[in-house]
Structure formats: structure tokens, C-alpha cells
Amino acid sequence: MAFFKKKECGKDYPKDTVILHQFPRGPFAPSMSGFCVKLETFLRMAKIPYQNVHAYKTGPKGKSPWIEYNGVVLGDSQLIMSYLSEQLEINLNMSLSKEQRATARAFQKMVDEYMYWSVLLERWVYHRGETSKTLTKLPSLFVWEIGRRTKNMTHAQGIGRHSPEEVDRILEDDLTALADFLGEKKFMFGDEPTEVDCAVFGQVSQVKYHVPETVKARKYLEEALPNLNAYMDRMKETFWPDWEECTTKGFTTEATK
Amino acid sequence: MLLEIIICCILLAVATVGFYYYKFRIANRVRAPKDVVLLYQVGRGPRAPSFSPFPMKLETFLRMTAIPYINDHAARFSSKGKTPWIELNGKAVADSQLAIEFLKKKFGVDADGHLTEGDKAVARAFLKLTEENLYWTMCIEMFGDNLEPVKTVIPYRGFKLWLTVTLLRRALGKQTWGHGIGRHTKDEVWDIAVRDMNALSNYLGTKKFLMGDEPSEVDCSVFGMIAQIYWHMPGSKHQVYLKENLQNLVDYIYRMKDRFWPDWESMTLEGSSCKSDHGELHMPEKVTTRNGLSGHRFLNGTT
């Protein structure tokens, strides 16, 4: 019964290494979840050693990603980032003023608590057929169930009560706000990346790579927001030089990392 | 005999449904003249014009942009199952933010005209922080284990109060779980609330309004939300924290109150000159203030 034995930290998992539990690799980006991309980008940005465990198993709050670190189990990407920053005395926002940090928090909330939901609706509800064909190998019953849960959660959150046209516009407005704030800058707050870049990169990566091409916002990002597009490429080159090895290249290979 | 009982029960059920349909959909229906916004919201609050942040946001926006409106306080719900919502020339628009976008187009008004694109982006981000994050921490705080404070704020009595609180609590439990924030511990939720309030205070700094010397659209929302903390969350952690640590936010809500709600005392249930404005027209009047700047003042009067 060896495989039922719970792994022991230090014995089976290396000490001082984050064990990052996340969904399996995505077809065109390292994950189909903006939060998994966000957290893994943070670990790379902060140079924290980590190991991936790719599975659909969810963490202590019923969600993914989640981590184990020296025996501590934690859920929620933002709580994990705060915890690790405190434990390891890392501050990716050191160069920011109080006002800038407040603005960074506001943008993190906008992408994680708002934009995230419109992407879910586009992918799993409005364009579910296209998603089934091009973005997932899950059987249609699973996709239907994900769609049903998405409808319930977005109804609870509020945004699911809007019409598809309204949600399209909301998503475009959020992307426009990001592009307008970014302007000519290399990263959200200047020449150096900061913590909020992880969240922005994570959520926008889903619009860029993991919604069907029939979604208006994907075309809008490609055609109307060149600075935001260039920013996405810049983040990818800076933190994901091994990007290709972290995707299944459209289900044609196994991801090697 | 059984058949007669069943028929009686059905008739009773139909009569009850009919009564409530009439009461909520038809009775006391307010009619608005052409080009006057009909604002559907719940009734006035004890110490602020509403016991919910979104009606205050929407009504403050109407005042900020000098759009005439009439209130319907009968707590009718929109097609999206929420309130507040509006009707203009027969067209209904649900959701406070979508209503604002709609009104901006219809009336050609823009409370953000003086902001750069970059500033508008920041304003949108703070709008989301306030409405999609801080708001839920407040709901969790007010509808947690101790329901006594919220019962002093919702201005109903007896069975109606019990029913409202029970239904709201159940709905909010589902909503916060679906949203995600309801999965955190109380301490984690409180940490989120503190960081959000600090962010608003730090960004406001010494400015008069969130984005500078002049108010903008996001101020309607931030004002609506912080006003609830200050006036309608008695004894809560949020209220204590706000009063003890974030004086600039307290000064800010008083500034917004003085600017857009000179009639505050008649728009709150515990106000010194409280009176119902159900069905009354709020008409802006262009005025010149003492320092020569033009603005708007709202007159309460009938058509």
C-alpha cells in the first residue's frame, strides 16, 4: 500500500523547496489556470526553488494551485505569495512607493477577482463547443460539468448574470485599462518587474493562449493593444525561456518540464 | 374531503402569490416623465441614504452628473435578481455599473473627462478592488456569527427583518463561496479587508478625492462603500479600524457627503428632517457658487 502513504517533508520531499501542486500543463501556455501561471511566475521571479506535482487534486480550500513547504500546506495563490515572501524575507515590491503598492493591489484585484471570471465564462460557457474542440481533451461530460459549475459560481459572484455581449465588453474594458496603465513602460511599474506583473501575466496569458479564437477579446488583444501584447512576450522571454517545454504544443507532445 | 382541502390549499397559494406579485410589481408603482431616470432601490438607511453601498454609488453618480431622477423605494428586484437598477424612457438596465455606462451614453455625460487614460485605468482597478473584494469582506463581517449589529441597520421590524436577514445570510454564504473568499478563515478575510482599506487610504493620501482635486466616477463607489463601514457597521472591526487608523478616508467621505448630499438629514431615517422621497423628482438646478464656479444643486419637488 506504498502509494497511499502520505509523503513526508524532508524525507520524501526536499526541505526548503516549494512543492507546487497544479493542474497538468496546458496546450499553448504552462497552465489553463491564470493562478497557476501567476504563482509559478512568482516563484521564478523570486528565485525560490520549487518542484511541480501535476495533478487535478485540489488543495485545502478546494482549489488549485496549492503548495507544501517544509510540512506546511497552503492554498490560494495570493496567500501563498504573502507567506513565502514573509518566510524567505523577499519583497518584490521594494522599489514601489506606498501609493504605487496600493495601485498594484488594485490591479491585482481587477485581474484576479474580476477579469478572471469573464475569461471563465467565455471559455466554459459561451464558447464551450470551440473549447472542447481545440483547448481540452477532457470528455464532453466533464466539460459540461465545468460549464455548469462556472455558471453557478459566476451567478454567485455576480458577473454571470450579465449577457454575453456585456461580458465581452467588460473583458475588453479590463484589457484596455491594463494597456492604458502600462503605456510605454516595460513592466507595470517601470523598467523592473514587480509582484503584480505575475498576476497580470497569469490572467492575460489565458486570454492570449487559452480561449477559442472566436472570443472577441482575444482578437482585440492581438490587434488593438500592441503594447500589452509586447509586454506578454517580454514577460514570457524573461521568466519562461523554457516555455515550449512547459506546454503540450497543442496536445502533440508531453510537456517535459 | 381530501380533494376539497387540496383545492383550498392551491387557492390559498395562488392568492398569496397574487398578493405579493401585486404588492411588489404593481402597487405604489412610480411613473417617471420622459428623460428622467427611475431609480429602483431599497429604502433609506438609518444613518446614510442607503443601507447598501450600490444604491448610494448610483444615486451619487446621478447627482454628480446632474441627471434628473425619481426614486422608487419599494425594493423591486431587477431581471438579474439584484438591486439597484434603473429605467429610462421605458428601458430597464440592471447592475449599477452597467447603468452608469448606459447613462453616460444617453446623457452624454462623463465624470472622468478630466482624467488621463492612465488615470482612468487606475480608477477602474480601484473600483474593482472596492466592489469585488472589500465589499465581500464587509458582507462576511456583518452576516457572520453575530447578527445583532446588522439588525440595527436594516430598517425593518419583526418578521420582515428576520426574513430579510435570514435570506441575505443564506444568499451571501453561497455567493462568497462561489466567489472564493468565503473559503478563507476569518483571520485571512480580515487581513484582506485591512490591506484593501489601507490601499484606498494610501492611494488617496492627502488628495481631496481619489483621483485628485475634482471628484470622478470611482468616488461614487468608494464613497458608497466606506460610508457603509463608517455609518452602518456599528462596532465592527472595519469601522473600528477605519476610525482609528484611516482619518483621511473619514475626512474624504464627509467631503463627498457635503458636496453631493447637502440634504443628507432628510435622506436618512435618523436624520433631523427625514422625509420620504418615494416618487419625488430630484431635479438639478444650475447654480453659481460663492467662489464663482458653476455647479448643480438638487431641488426636491414635484413635476
Coordinates of C-alpha atoms in Angstrom, one line a residue:
Chain A
M1 CA 0.0 0.0 0.0
A2 CA 3.0 2.2 -0.5
F3 CA 1.3 4.7 -2.7
F4 CA -1.3 5.6 -0.1
K5 CA 1.5 6.6 2.4
K6 CA 1.5 10.4 2.8
K7 CA 4.7 11.9 1.6
E8 CA 6.8 13.2 4.5
C9 CA 8.5 16.5 4.2
G10 CA 12.3 16.3 4.4
K11 CA 12.2 12.5 3.8
D12 CA 10.3 12.3 0.6
Y13 CA 10.1 16.0 -0.3
P14 CA 13.3 18.1 -0.2
K15 CA 13.5 20.6 2.6
D16 CA 13.2 24.4 1.7
T17 CA 11.8 23.5 -1.7
V18 CA 8.2 24.5 -2.6
I19 CA 6.2 21.6 -3.8
L20 CA 3.8 23.3 -6.2
H21 CA 0.7 21.3 -6.9
Q22 CA -1.0 22.5 -10.0
F23 CA -3.1 21.3 -13.0
P24 CA -1.3 19.4 -15.8
R25 CA 0.4 21.5 -18.4
G26 CA -1.7 23.4 -20.9
P27 CA -1.7 23.1 -24.7
F28 CA -0.3 26.6 -25.5
A29 CA 0.8 28.0 -22.1
P30 CA 2.2 26.4 -19.0
S31 CA -1.3 26.1 -17.5
M32 CA -5.0 26.6 -18.3
S33 CA -5.3 28.4 -15.0
G34 CA -4.2 32.0 -14.6
F35 CA -3.5 31.4 -11.0
C36 CA -1.1 28.5 -11.6
V37 CA 0.8 30.7 -14.2
K38 CA 0.8 33.6 -11.7
L39 CA 2.2 31.5 -8.8
E40 CA 4.9 29.7 -10.9
T41 CA 6.0 33.0 -12.4
F42 CA 6.3 34.4 -8.9
L43 CA 8.5 31.5 -7.8
R44 CA 10.7 32.1 -10.8
M45 CA 10.8 35.9 -10.3
A46 CA 11.7 35.5 -6.6
K47 CA 14.1 32.7 -7.4
I48 CA 12.5 30.3 -5.0
P49 CA 13.4 26.6 -5.6
Y50 CA 10.4 24.5 -6.4
Q51 CA 9.2 21.2 -7.8
N52 CA 6.0 20.6 -9.7
V53 CA 3.4 18.0 -9.0
H54 CA 0.9 18.0 -11.9
A55 CA -2.5 16.6 -10.9
Y56 CA -6.1 17.5 -10.7
K57 CA -6.1 17.1 -6.9
T58 CA -7.2 20.3 -5.2
G59 CA -5.8 21.9 -2.1
P60 CA -7.1 22.8 1.4
K61 CA -9.6 25.3 0.0
G62 CA -10.9 23.0 -2.7
K63 CA -8.9 24.9 -5.4
S64 CA -5.6 24.8 -7.3
P65 CA -2.7 25.8 -7.2
W66 CA -1.6 24.9 -3.7
I67 CA 1.7 24.2 -2.1
E68 CA 3.6 22.1 0.5
Y69 CA 6.6 23.8 2.1
N70 CA 8.5 22.3 4.9
G71 CA 5.4 20.4 6.1
V72 CA 3.1 23.4 5.8
V73 CA 0.1 23.0 3.4
L74 CA -1.3 26.2 1.9
G75 CA -4.0 27.2 -0.6
D76 CA -4.8 30.4 -2.5
S77 CA -2.1 31.9 -4.8
Q78 CA -2.1 35.3 -3.1
L79 CA -1.9 33.9 0.5
I80 CA 0.9 31.6 -0.7
M81 CA 2.9 34.5 -2.2
S82 CA 2.5 36.5 1.1
Y83 CA 3.5 33.6 3.2
L84 CA 6.6 32.8 1.1
S85 CA 7.6 36.5 0.9
E86 CA 7.5 36.6 4.7
Q87 CA 9.2 33.3 5.4
L88 CA 12.0 34.0 2.9
E89 CA 12.2 37.7 3.5
I90 CA 11.6 38.5 -0.1
N91 CA 10.0 41.8 -1.2
L92 CA 9.3 42.1 -4.9
N93 CA 7.7 45.5 -4.3
M94 CA 10.7 47.0 -2.6
S95 CA 11.1 49.7 -5.3
L96 CA 7.5 50.9 -5.1
S97 CA 6.1 53.8 -3.0
K98 CA 3.1 53.3 -0.7
E99 CA 0.8 54.8 -3.4
Q100 CA 2.3 52.5 -6.1
R101 CA 1.8 49.5 -3.9
A102 CA -1.8 50.4 -3.4
T103 CA -2.3 50.8 -7.2
A104 CA -0.6 47.4 -7.7
R105 CA -3.0 45.8 -5.3
A106 CA -5.9 47.4 -7.1
F107 CA -4.8 46.0 -10.4
Q108 CA -4.2 42.6 -8.9
K109 CA -7.8 42.6 -7.6
M110 CA -9.0 43.7 -11.0
V111 CA -7.4 40.8 -12.9
D112 CA -7.8 38.1 -10.2
E113 CA -11.2 38.9 -8.9
Y114 CA -12.9 40.3 -12.0
M115 CA -11.2 39.7 -15.3
Y116 CA -10.7 36.0 -14.3
W117 CA -14.5 35.4 -14.3
S118 CA -15.1 36.8 -17.7
V119 CA -12.4 34.6 -19.1
L120 CA -14.0 31.5 -17.4
L121 CA -17.4 32.4 -18.9
E122 CA -16.0 32.9 -22.4
R123 CA -14.1 29.6 -22.3
W124 CA -16.5 27.2 -20.4
V125 CA -19.9 28.7 -21.1
Y126 CA -20.2 31.0 -24.2
H127 CA -17.7 29.2 -26.4
R128 CA -17.8 25.8 -24.9
G129 CA -18.1 23.9 -28.2
E130 CA -14.9 25.6 -29.6
T131 CA -13.1 25.0 -26.3
S132 CA -14.0 21.3 -26.4
K133 CA -12.5 21.0 -29.9
T134 CA -9.3 23.0 -29.6
L135 CA -8.3 23.5 -26.0
T136 CA -9.1 20.4 -24.0
K137 CA -9.0 16.7 -24.3
L138 CA -11.5 16.2 -21.4
P139 CA -14.6 14.3 -22.3
S140 CA -17.7 16.3 -23.1
L141 CA -19.4 15.3 -19.9
F142 CA -16.6 16.8 -17.9
V143 CA -16.7 20.0 -20.0
W144 CA -20.4 20.2 -19.5
E145 CA -19.9 19.8 -15.7
I146 CA -17.2 22.5 -15.6
G147 CA -19.6 24.8 -17.6
R148 CA -22.4 24.1 -15.1
R149 CA -20.2 24.9 -12.1
T150 CA -18.9 28.0 -13.8
K151 CA -22.4 29.2 -14.4
N152 CA -23.2 28.7 -10.7
M153 CA -20.1 30.4 -9.4
T154 CA -20.3 33.4 -11.8
H155 CA -24.0 33.7 -10.9
A156 CA -23.0 33.9 -7.2
Q157 CA -20.1 36.3 -7.9
G158 CA -22.5 38.4 -10.0
I159 CA -20.9 38.7 -13.4
G160 CA -22.7 35.5 -14.6
R161 CA -26.0 37.5 -14.6
H162 CA -24.9 39.7 -17.5
S163 CA -25.5 38.9 -21.1
P164 CA -22.6 37.5 -23.3
E165 CA -22.3 40.9 -25.1
E166 CA -22.0 42.7 -21.7
V167 CA -19.3 40.2 -20.6
D168 CA -17.4 40.7 -23.9
R169 CA -17.3 44.4 -23.3
I170 CA -16.3 44.1 -19.7
L171 CA -13.4 41.9 -20.7
E172 CA -12.3 44.3 -23.4
D173 CA -12.5 47.2 -20.9
D174 CA -10.3 45.4 -18.4
L175 CA -7.7 44.7 -21.1
T176 CA -7.9 48.3 -22.2
A177 CA -7.3 49.5 -18.7
L178 CA -4.2 47.3 -18.4
A179 CA -2.8 48.6 -21.7
D180 CA -3.6 52.2 -20.8
F181 CA -1.8 51.9 -17.4
L182 CA 1.1 50.1 -18.9
G183 CA 1.6 52.7 -21.6
E184 CA 5.2 52.8 -22.8
K185 CA 6.6 51.1 -19.7
K186 CA 8.4 47.8 -19.9
F187 CA 6.5 46.3 -16.9
M188 CA 3.5 47.5 -14.9
F189 CA 5.6 49.8 -12.7
G190 CA 8.6 50.7 -14.8
D191 CA 11.8 49.0 -16.1
E192 CA 11.8 46.2 -13.5
P193 CA 9.1 43.6 -12.9
T194 CA 7.2 43.6 -9.6
E195 CA 4.8 41.2 -7.9
V196 CA 1.7 42.4 -9.7
D197 CA 3.3 41.5 -13.1
C198 CA 2.8 37.8 -12.1
A199 CA -0.9 38.3 -11.7
V200 CA -1.4 40.3 -14.8
F201 CA 0.8 38.0 -16.9
G202 CA -1.1 34.9 -15.5
Q203 CA -4.6 36.1 -16.2
V204 CA -3.8 37.8 -19.6
S205 CA -2.0 34.6 -20.7
Q206 CA -5.3 32.9 -20.6
V207 CA -6.8 35.5 -23.0
K208 CA -3.8 35.3 -25.3
Y209 CA -3.4 31.5 -25.4
H210 CA -6.3 29.7 -23.9
V211 CA -9.6 31.0 -25.1
P212 CA -11.0 30.0 -28.5
E213 CA -10.2 32.2 -31.4
T214 CA -13.9 33.0 -31.7
V215 CA -13.7 35.1 -28.5
K216 CA -13.7 38.8 -29.4
A217 CA -11.3 39.8 -26.6
R218 CA -8.6 37.5 -27.9
K219 CA -8.6 39.3 -31.3
Y220 CA -8.9 42.7 -29.6
L221 CA -5.8 41.9 -27.5
E222 CA -3.9 40.8 -30.7
E223 CA -4.9 43.7 -32.9
A224 CA -5.7 46.7 -30.7
L225 CA -3.3 46.5 -27.8
P226 CA 0.2 46.1 -29.2
N227 CA 1.9 47.4 -26.0
L228 CA 0.1 44.8 -23.9
N229 CA 1.0 42.1 -26.4
A230 CA 4.6 43.1 -26.4
Y231 CA 4.5 43.1 -22.6
M232 CA 3.3 39.5 -22.6
D233 CA 6.1 38.5 -24.9
R234 CA 8.6 40.3 -22.7
M235 CA 7.4 38.5 -19.5
K236 CA 7.5 35.2 -21.4
E237 CA 11.1 35.7 -22.5
T238 CA 12.2 37.0 -19.1
F239 CA 10.7 34.3 -16.9
W240 CA 9.8 31.4 -19.2
P241 CA 12.7 30.8 -21.6
D242 CA 11.6 27.1 -21.4
W243 CA 8.0 28.0 -22.4
E244 CA 7.9 25.4 -25.2
E245 CA 8.9 22.6 -22.9
C246 CA 6.2 23.7 -20.4
T247 CA 3.3 23.2 -22.9
T248 CA 1.9 20.2 -24.7
K249 CA 2.2 22.1 -28.0
G250 CA -1.4 21.7 -28.8
F251 CA -1.6 18.1 -27.4
T252 CA 1.1 16.9 -29.7
T253 CA 3.8 16.1 -27.0
E254 CA 4.1 15.6 -23.3
A255 CA 5.5 18.6 -21.5
T256 CA 9.0 17.8 -20.4
K257 CA 9.1 20.4 -17.5
Chain B
M1 CA -62.9 15.8 1.7
L2 CA -59.2 15.5 0.8
L3 CA -59.9 16.9 -2.7
E4 CA -61.5 20.0 -1.1
I5 CA -58.5 20.5 1.2
I6 CA -56.1 20.3 -1.7
I7 CA -58.2 22.8 -3.8
C8 CA -58.3 25.2 -0.8
C9 CA -54.5 25.0 -0.4
I10 CA -54.0 25.6 -4.1
L11 CA -56.3 28.6 -4.0
L12 CA -54.6 29.9 -0.9
A13 CA -51.2 29.6 -2.6
V14 CA -52.4 31.4 -5.7
A15 CA -53.9 34.1 -3.6
T16 CA -50.7 34.6 -1.6
V17 CA -48.6 34.7 -4.8
G18 CA -51.0 37.1 -6.4
F19 CA -51.0 39.3 -3.3
Y20 CA -47.2 39.6 -3.2
Y21 CA -47.0 40.0 -7.0
Y22 CA -49.4 42.9 -6.8
K23 CA -47.6 44.4 -3.8
F24 CA -44.1 44.1 -5.4
R25 CA -44.8 44.6 -9.0
I26 CA -47.9 46.8 -9.3
A27 CA -48.8 48.7 -6.1
N28 CA -47.1 52.0 -5.5
R29 CA -45.7 52.0 -9.0
V30 CA -43.8 55.2 -9.7
R31 CA -44.1 56.7 -13.2
A32 CA -41.2 58.8 -14.4
P33 CA -41.5 61.6 -17.0
K34 CA -39.6 61.4 -20.2
D35 CA -35.8 61.7 -19.8
V36 CA -36.0 61.3 -16.1
V37 CA -34.3 58.2 -14.6
L38 CA -36.4 56.0 -12.5
L39 CA -34.1 54.6 -9.8
Y40 CA -35.2 51.4 -8.1
Q41 CA -33.6 50.9 -4.8
V42 CA -34.3 49.6 -1.3
G43 CA -35.5 52.1 1.3
R44 CA -33.4 54.7 3.1
G45 CA -30.9 53.7 5.8
P46 CA -30.8 54.8 9.4
R47 CA -27.6 56.9 9.2
A48 CA -26.8 57.1 5.5
P49 CA -29.1 57.4 2.4
S50 CA -29.0 53.6 1.9
F51 CA -28.0 50.5 3.9
S52 CA -26.3 49.1 0.8
P53 CA -23.3 50.6 -1.0
F54 CA -24.5 50.2 -4.6
P55 CA -27.7 52.4 -4.4
M56 CA -25.5 55.1 -2.8
K57 CA -23.0 54.8 -5.6
L58 CA -25.6 55.0 -8.3
E59 CA -27.6 57.9 -6.7
T60 CA -24.3 59.8 -6.0
F61 CA -23.4 59.4 -9.7
L62 CA -26.8 60.8 -10.8
R63 CA -26.1 63.8 -8.5
M64 CA -22.5 64.2 -9.7
T65 CA -23.6 64.3 -13.4
A66 CA -26.7 66.3 -12.7
I67 CA -29.2 63.8 -14.2
P68 CA -32.8 64.2 -13.0
Y69 CA -34.2 61.2 -11.3
I70 CA -37.0 59.8 -9.2
N71 CA -36.7 57.1 -6.5
D72 CA -38.8 54.0 -6.2
H73 CA -38.1 52.7 -2.8
A74 CA -40.3 49.6 -3.0
A75 CA -37.3 47.2 -3.2
R76 CA -38.3 45.7 -6.5
F77 CA -35.6 43.4 -8.0
S78 CA -34.2 43.6 -11.5
S79 CA -34.1 41.0 -14.2
K80 CA -30.7 39.9 -12.8
G81 CA -32.2 39.4 -9.4
K82 CA -30.4 42.3 -7.8
T83 CA -31.0 45.9 -6.8
P84 CA -30.4 48.9 -7.5
W85 CA -31.5 49.2 -11.2
I86 CA -32.9 51.9 -13.4
E87 CA -35.5 52.6 -16.0
L88 CA -35.2 55.4 -18.6
N89 CA -38.0 56.1 -21.1
G90 CA -39.3 52.5 -20.5
K91 CA -35.9 50.8 -20.9
A92 CA -34.7 48.8 -17.9
V93 CA -30.9 48.5 -17.1
A94 CA -29.8 46.3 -14.3
D95 CA -26.5 46.5 -12.4
S96 CA -25.1 49.8 -11.1
Q97 CA -22.0 49.8 -13.3
L98 CA -23.9 48.9 -16.5
A99 CA -26.5 51.5 -15.6
I100 CA -23.7 54.1 -15.3
E101 CA -22.3 53.2 -18.7
F102 CA -25.7 53.4 -20.2
L103 CA -26.5 56.8 -18.7
K104 CA -23.1 58.2 -19.8
K105 CA -24.1 57.4 -23.4
K106 CA -27.7 58.5 -23.2
F107 CA -27.0 61.9 -21.5
G108 CA -23.5 62.5 -23.0
V109 CA -22.0 63.0 -19.5
D110 CA -18.6 62.0 -18.3
A111 CA -17.4 62.4 -14.7
D112 CA -14.0 61.2 -15.8
G113 CA -13.5 63.8 -18.5
H114 CA -10.6 65.4 -16.7
L115 CA -8.6 62.2 -16.2
T116 CA -5.9 60.8 -18.5
E117 CA -6.3 57.3 -19.9
G118 CA -3.7 56.0 -17.4
D119 CA -5.7 57.6 -14.5
K120 CA -8.9 56.1 -15.8
A121 CA -7.3 52.7 -15.8
V122 CA -6.2 53.1 -12.2
A123 CA -9.7 54.3 -11.3
R124 CA -11.1 51.1 -12.8
A125 CA -8.7 49.0 -10.8
F126 CA -9.7 50.7 -7.5
L127 CA -13.3 50.3 -8.5
K128 CA -12.8 46.5 -8.8
L129 CA -10.8 46.4 -5.5
T130 CA -13.6 48.1 -3.7
E131 CA -16.6 46.3 -5.3
E132 CA -15.2 42.8 -6.0
N133 CA -13.1 42.4 -2.9
L134 CA -13.6 44.8 0.0
Y135 CA -17.3 44.5 -0.4
W136 CA -17.3 40.8 0.3
T137 CA -15.2 41.1 3.4
M138 CA -17.8 43.5 4.7
C139 CA -20.6 41.1 4.0
I140 CA -18.8 38.3 5.8
E141 CA -18.2 40.6 8.8
M142 CA -21.9 41.7 9.0
F143 CA -23.5 38.4 8.3
G144 CA -21.2 36.2 10.4
D145 CA -21.9 34.8 13.8
N146 CA -23.3 37.9 15.4
L147 CA -26.3 39.3 13.6
E148 CA -27.3 41.9 16.2
P149 CA -25.4 44.9 14.6
V150 CA -26.9 44.2 11.1
K151 CA -30.4 44.0 12.6
T152 CA -30.0 47.6 13.9
V153 CA -29.2 48.8 10.3
I154 CA -31.8 47.1 8.2
P155 CA -34.8 49.3 8.8
Y156 CA -37.4 46.6 9.0
R157 CA -39.1 45.1 12.0
G158 CA -40.4 41.7 13.3
F159 CA -40.9 39.0 10.7
K160 CA -39.8 41.1 7.7
L161 CA -36.5 41.8 9.5
W162 CA -35.9 38.2 10.4
L163 CA -36.8 37.0 6.8
T164 CA -34.6 39.6 5.2
V165 CA -31.6 38.8 7.4
T166 CA -32.0 35.0 7.0
L167 CA -32.4 35.2 3.2
L168 CA -29.5 37.6 2.8
R169 CA -27.3 35.5 5.0
R170 CA -28.0 32.4 3.1
A171 CA -27.5 34.1 -0.3
L172 CA -24.3 35.7 0.8
G173 CA -23.0 32.3 2.1
K174 CA -23.5 30.9 -1.4
Q175 CA -22.1 33.9 -3.1
T176 CA -18.9 34.2 -1.1
W177 CA -18.2 30.5 -1.5
G178 CA -18.7 30.8 -5.3
H179 CA -16.6 33.9 -5.3
G180 CA -13.9 32.1 -3.4
I181 CA -13.4 34.5 -0.5
G182 CA -15.8 32.5 1.6
R183 CA -13.3 29.6 1.7
H184 CA -10.8 31.6 3.8
T185 CA -10.6 31.7 7.5
K186 CA -11.9 34.7 9.4
D187 CA -8.4 35.9 10.0
E188 CA -7.5 35.6 6.3
V189 CA -10.6 37.6 5.3
W190 CA -9.8 40.3 7.9
D191 CA -6.2 40.5 6.5
I192 CA -7.7 41.0 3.0
A193 CA -10.0 43.7 4.4
V194 CA -7.2 45.6 6.1
R195 CA -5.0 45.5 3.1
D196 CA -7.8 46.8 0.9
M197 CA -8.7 49.7 3.2
N198 CA -5.0 50.6 3.6
A199 CA -4.6 50.6 -0.2
L200 CA -7.5 53.0 -0.6
S201 CA -6.1 55.3 2.1
N202 CA -2.6 55.1 0.8
Y203 CA -3.7 55.9 -2.7
L204 CA -5.9 58.8 -1.6
G205 CA -3.1 60.2 0.5
T206 CA -3.6 64.0 1.0
K207 CA -5.7 64.4 -2.2
K208 CA -9.3 65.7 -1.9
F209 CA -10.8 62.9 -4.0
L210 CA -9.4 59.6 -5.0
M211 CA -8.0 60.8 -8.4
G212 CA -7.2 64.4 -7.5
D213 CA -8.8 67.7 -6.7
E214 CA -12.0 67.0 -8.5
P215 CA -14.3 64.1 -7.9
S216 CA -14.6 61.4 -10.5
E217 CA -16.8 58.3 -11.2
V218 CA -14.9 56.0 -8.9
D219 CA -15.5 58.3 -6.0
C220 CA -19.2 57.3 -6.1
S221 CA -18.3 53.7 -5.4
V222 CA -15.6 54.3 -2.9
F223 CA -17.8 56.8 -1.0
G224 CA -20.8 54.3 -1.1
M225 CA -18.6 51.5 0.3
I226 CA -16.7 53.5 3.0
A227 CA -19.9 55.2 4.1
Q228 CA -21.4 51.8 4.9
I229 CA -18.3 51.0 7.0
Y230 CA -18.5 54.3 8.9
W231 CA -22.2 54.6 9.4
H232 CA -23.7 51.2 9.0
M233 CA -21.3 48.7 10.5
P234 CA -21.6 49.6 14.2
G235 CA -18.9 48.1 16.4
S236 CA -17.4 46.1 13.5
K237 CA -13.7 45.5 13.0
H238 CA -13.9 47.5 9.8
Q239 CA -15.5 50.5 11.5
V240 CA -13.0 50.5 14.4
Y241 CA -10.0 50.1 12.1
L242 CA -11.2 52.9 9.8
K243 CA -11.8 55.4 12.7
E244 CA -8.6 54.6 14.5
N245 CA -6.2 54.4 11.5
L246 CA -7.5 56.0 8.3
Q247 CA -8.6 59.6 9.1
N248 CA -8.0 60.7 5.6
L249 CA -10.7 58.3 4.4
V250 CA -13.1 59.5 7.1
D251 CA -12.5 63.2 6.0
Y252 CA -13.0 62.1 2.4
I253 CA -16.5 60.6 3.0
Y254 CA -17.5 63.8 4.8
R255 CA -16.2 65.8 1.9
M256 CA -18.3 63.7 -0.5
K257 CA -21.3 64.0 1.8
D258 CA -21.1 67.8 1.9
R259 CA -20.6 68.1 -1.8
F260 CA -23.3 65.7 -3.1
W261 CA -25.7 65.2 -0.2
P262 CA -26.5 68.6 1.3
D263 CA -29.9 67.2 2.0
W264 CA -28.4 64.2 4.0
E265 CA -30.6 64.9 7.0
S266 CA -33.8 64.4 5.0
M267 CA -32.4 61.4 3.2
T268 CA -31.6 59.2 6.3
L269 CA -34.1 57.6 8.6
E270 CA -32.5 59.0 11.8
G271 CA -31.9 62.4 10.1
S272 CA -33.3 65.5 11.7
S273 CA -35.6 66.3 8.8
C274 CA -36.2 62.8 7.5
K275 CA -39.0 62.6 4.9
S276 CA -39.8 60.0 2.3
D277 CA -38.8 60.8 -1.3
H278 CA -40.6 57.9 -2.9
G279 CA -41.9 59.1 -6.2
E280 CA -40.4 62.6 -5.8
L281 CA -38.5 64.2 -8.6
H282 CA -34.8 65.2 -8.0
M283 CA -34.1 67.9 -10.5
P284 CA -30.7 69.5 -10.8
E285 CA -30.5 73.3 -10.9
K286 CA -27.5 75.0 -12.3
V287 CA -26.1 77.3 -9.6
T288 CA -23.2 79.6 -9.3
T289 CA -21.4 79.0 -6.0
R290 CA -19.9 81.6 -3.8
N291 CA -16.5 81.4 -5.4
G292 CA -17.9 81.9 -8.9
L293 CA -17.7 78.3 -10.1
S294 CA -20.9 76.8 -11.6
G295 CA -22.3 73.6 -10.4
H296 CA -25.6 71.9 -9.7
R297 CA -27.9 71.7 -6.8
F298 CA -30.7 69.3 -6.5
L299 CA -34.2 70.5 -5.8
N300 CA -36.8 68.2 -4.4
G301 CA -40.1 69.0 -6.0
T302 CA -43.0 67.6 -8.0
T303 CA -43.3 68.0 -11.7

